[in-house]
Amino acid sequence: MTIERVALVLALASCLASNVGSYQGNGPQTRALTKRSGWNVRLLSNLKAKSRAPIATDDESLQGIYATILIVPEEGILLEETAYPVEIDSQKQRVHLSPMSAHSAVKYDVDGRIFCYVVSGPGVGISRISKSEKRVGALGCLSAFAYYDEDGDGRFETLLSLDSQASFTLHVPSWVNKWRR
């Protein structure tokens, strides 16, 4: 891993860990999609931890929440289940698929129970050649997404497209409070 990549991952984790709270209903980070069956985070859940530390905050109500920087392979992890909503008009929206190659990942937990994964990396285009073969090409744009387990059942029902121009604010679901020590 290059020094530049390590610095980028540490800067991302520092930025993410220092902005704890909840996302607001009308901010740029509310581009959320809900999938009752849960978004596929299997590849993220298999990653090993590089470092784990409590979130640095003066807010005592957030004690017990940890941020873990995950070790992502140098080539990244292809996440095909990433998307964001696009508003067509005030009554309708459609889902825009936005696959990415995650090059950094952070998970947030309380007492070992994960409630959020945040990933970032370049957006990719995927061409299907056959049922078993596909070609993946980087698009050059950076993407960032957060997956949330809103009810503590282990399924990550909410996918939040993060605005690259806004600072990230971690949403802490209400169920997390019962697991704090």
Short mmCIF file of C-alpha atoms in Angstrom, two decimals:
data_model
loop_
_atom_site.label_atom_id
_atom_site.label_comp_id
_atom_site.label_asym_id
_atom_site.label_seq_id
_atom_site.Cartn_x
_atom_site.Cartn_y
_atom_site.Cartn_z
CA MET A 1 0.00 0.00 0.00
CA THR A 2 1.43 3.38 -0.97
CA ILE A 3 1.99 6.18 1.52
CA GLU A 4 -0.51 8.34 -0.37
CA ARG A 5 -3.21 5.67 -0.06
CA VAL A 6 -2.54 5.21 3.67
CA ALA A 7 -2.76 8.98 4.17
CA LEU A 8 -6.04 9.11 2.21
CA VAL A 9 -7.58 6.29 4.25
CA LEU A 10 -6.49 7.87 7.54
CA ALA A 11 -7.81 11.27 6.46
CA LEU A 12 -11.14 9.71 5.45
CA ALA A 13 -11.47 7.82 8.73
CA SER A 14 -10.57 10.92 10.73
CA CYS A 15 -13.13 13.00 8.86
CA LEU A 16 -15.79 10.33 9.23
CA ALA A 17 -15.15 9.69 12.90
CA SER A 18 -15.15 13.35 13.87
CA ASN A 19 -18.58 14.12 12.44
CA VAL A 20 -20.96 12.08 14.53
CA GLY A 21 -24.66 12.80 14.86
CA SER A 22 -27.61 12.03 12.69
CA TYR A 23 -28.42 12.98 9.15
CA GLN A 24 -31.12 15.57 8.77
CA GLY A 25 -34.21 15.21 6.65
CA ASN A 26 -33.50 18.05 4.25
CA GLY A 27 -29.70 18.01 3.91
CA PRO A 28 -27.58 16.86 0.97
CA GLN A 29 -26.93 13.50 2.64
CA THR A 30 -30.57 12.40 2.62
CA ARG A 31 -30.31 10.71 -0.74
CA ALA A 32 -31.22 7.40 0.90
CA LEU A 33 -32.69 4.25 -0.58
CA THR A 34 -34.37 1.61 1.54
CA LYS A 35 -34.38 -2.06 0.65
CA ARG A 36 -36.32 -4.18 3.15
CA SER A 37 -34.32 -7.32 2.36
CA GLY A 38 -31.09 -5.38 2.93
CA TRP A 39 -28.26 -4.24 0.70
CA ASN A 40 -25.50 -6.74 -0.01
CA VAL A 41 -22.58 -5.96 2.33
CA ARG A 42 -21.14 -9.51 2.32
CA LEU A 43 -17.83 -8.43 0.74
CA LEU A 44 -17.45 -5.68 3.35
CA SER A 45 -18.24 -7.97 6.26
CA ASN A 46 -15.41 -10.30 5.15
CA LEU A 47 -12.72 -7.59 5.33
CA LYS A 48 -10.17 -7.68 8.13
CA ALA A 49 -9.61 -4.75 10.48
CA LYS A 50 -6.59 -2.52 10.11
CA SER A 51 -7.27 -0.38 13.16
CA ARG A 52 -10.14 0.15 15.58
CA ALA A 53 -10.64 3.14 17.85
CA PRO A 54 -13.46 4.84 19.74
CA ILE A 55 -14.94 7.81 17.95
CA ALA A 56 -13.31 10.98 19.19
CA THR A 57 -16.06 13.30 20.38
CA ASP A 58 -16.91 15.50 23.33
CA ASP A 59 -20.49 14.20 23.30
CA GLU A 60 -20.75 11.68 26.15
CA SER A 61 -23.91 10.19 24.65
CA LEU A 62 -21.77 8.81 21.82
CA GLN A 63 -19.38 6.88 24.04
CA GLY A 64 -18.96 3.25 23.12
CA ILE A 65 -19.12 3.77 19.34
CA TYR A 66 -16.04 2.52 17.49
CA ALA A 67 -14.72 3.20 14.00
CA THR A 68 -12.72 0.45 12.31
CA ILE A 69 -10.64 1.07 9.20
CA LEU A 70 -10.89 -2.04 7.06
CA ILE A 71 -8.13 -3.51 4.88
CA VAL A 72 -9.29 -3.28 1.28
CA PRO A 73 -7.32 -5.14 -1.42
CA GLU A 74 -5.19 -2.81 -3.55
CA GLU A 75 -7.38 -3.47 -6.60
CA GLY A 76 -10.46 -2.49 -4.58
CA ILE A 77 -13.74 -4.32 -4.09
CA LEU A 78 -16.40 -4.23 -6.77
CA LEU A 79 -19.70 -3.14 -5.22
CA GLU A 80 -22.47 -3.48 -7.77
CA GLU A 81 -25.30 -2.79 -5.31
CA THR A 82 -24.79 0.93 -4.98
CA ALA A 83 -27.29 3.45 -6.26
CA TYR A 84 -28.90 6.76 -5.53
CA PRO A 85 -32.32 8.24 -6.10
CA VAL A 86 -32.87 10.80 -8.85
CA GLU A 87 -35.90 13.04 -8.50
CA ILE A 88 -37.92 13.21 -11.71
CA ASP A 89 -40.47 15.63 -10.29
CA SER A 90 -41.90 16.34 -6.85
CA GLN A 91 -43.98 13.13 -6.99
CA LYS A 92 -41.60 10.66 -8.64
CA GLN A 93 -38.06 9.49 -8.37
CA ARG A 94 -36.09 6.73 -10.02
CA VAL A 95 -33.09 4.73 -8.89
CA HIS A 96 -29.81 5.35 -10.67
CA LEU A 97 -27.42 2.41 -10.38
CA SER A 98 -23.91 3.55 -9.53
CA PRO A 99 -21.47 0.63 -9.17
CA MET A 100 -18.10 1.41 -7.64
CA SER A 101 -14.73 -0.03 -6.82
CA ALA A 102 -14.35 0.58 -3.10
CA HIS A 103 -10.79 1.49 -2.17
CA SER A 104 -11.50 2.53 1.40
CA ALA A 105 -13.98 1.21 3.93
CA VAL A 106 -14.80 2.03 7.54
CA LYS A 107 -17.26 0.21 9.77
CA TYR A 108 -18.96 1.61 12.85
CA ASP A 109 -20.07 -0.55 15.74
CA VAL A 110 -21.20 -0.55 19.33
CA ASP A 111 -20.21 -3.51 21.51
CA GLY A 112 -19.20 -5.39 18.34
CA ARG A 113 -22.59 -4.87 16.66
CA ILE A 114 -22.02 -3.17 13.31
CA PHE A 115 -24.55 -0.50 12.36
CA CYS A 116 -22.80 1.27 9.48
CA TYR A 117 -20.30 0.75 6.67
CA VAL A 118 -18.93 3.74 4.76
CA VAL A 119 -17.14 3.11 1.47
CA SER A 120 -15.50 5.30 -1.12
CA GLY A 121 -13.73 4.86 -4.41
CA PRO A 122 -14.09 5.44 -8.12
CA GLY A 123 -17.34 4.83 -9.92
CA VAL A 124 -17.15 2.07 -12.52
CA GLY A 125 -18.90 0.98 -15.65
CA ILE A 126 -19.65 -2.72 -16.08
CA SER A 127 -20.07 -4.45 -19.44
CA ARG A 128 -21.51 -7.95 -19.32
CA ILE A 129 -19.82 -10.17 -21.87
CA SER A 130 -21.59 -13.34 -20.81
CA LYS A 131 -23.38 -14.69 -17.74
CA SER A 132 -20.06 -15.44 -16.06
CA GLU A 133 -17.81 -12.75 -17.55
CA LYS A 134 -17.85 -8.99 -17.23
CA ARG A 135 -15.50 -6.11 -17.89
CA VAL A 136 -15.11 -3.32 -15.37
CA GLY A 137 -13.72 0.11 -16.26
CA ALA A 138 -13.11 3.05 -13.95
CA LEU A 139 -15.16 6.15 -14.79
CA GLY A 140 -12.92 8.61 -12.97
CA CYS A 141 -15.59 10.00 -10.64
CA LEU A 142 -15.36 9.41 -6.91
CA SER A 143 -18.30 7.83 -5.13
CA ALA A 144 -19.09 7.42 -1.45
CA PHE A 145 -21.91 5.49 0.19
CA ALA A 146 -23.03 4.54 3.68
CA TYR A 147 -24.94 1.36 4.49
CA TYR A 148 -27.02 1.43 7.70
CA ASP A 149 -28.66 -1.27 9.80
CA GLU A 150 -31.60 0.81 11.05
CA ASP A 151 -33.17 -1.75 13.40
CA GLY A 152 -30.31 -3.96 14.66
CA ASP A 153 -31.36 -7.09 12.79
CA GLY A 154 -28.05 -7.45 10.90
CA ARG A 155 -29.53 -6.37 7.54
CA PHE A 156 -28.36 -3.07 6.12
CA GLU A 157 -31.67 -1.70 4.86
CA THR A 158 -30.58 1.86 4.10
CA LEU A 159 -28.10 2.93 1.44
CA LEU A 160 -27.11 6.57 1.59
CA SER A 161 -25.35 8.28 -1.30
CA LEU A 162 -22.91 10.74 0.23
CA ASP A 163 -22.42 14.15 -1.30
CA SER A 164 -18.72 14.61 -2.05
CA GLN A 165 -19.04 18.36 -1.44
CA ALA A 166 -20.54 18.04 2.06
CA SER A 167 -18.96 16.76 5.24
CA PHE A 168 -20.13 13.34 6.38
CA THR A 169 -22.34 13.11 9.44
CA LEU A 170 -22.72 9.64 10.91
CA HIS A 171 -26.34 8.65 11.56
CA VAL A 172 -26.65 6.61 14.76
CA PRO A 173 -29.81 4.47 14.71
CA SER A 174 -31.85 4.45 17.92
CA TRP A 175 -31.25 0.73 18.60
CA VAL A 176 -27.54 1.45 19.14
CA ASN A 177 -28.28 3.08 22.52
CA LYS A 178 -29.30 -0.19 24.17
CA TRP A 179 -25.91 -1.77 23.37
CA ARG A 180 -23.70 0.97 24.81
CA ARG A 181 -21.74 0.16 27.92
#
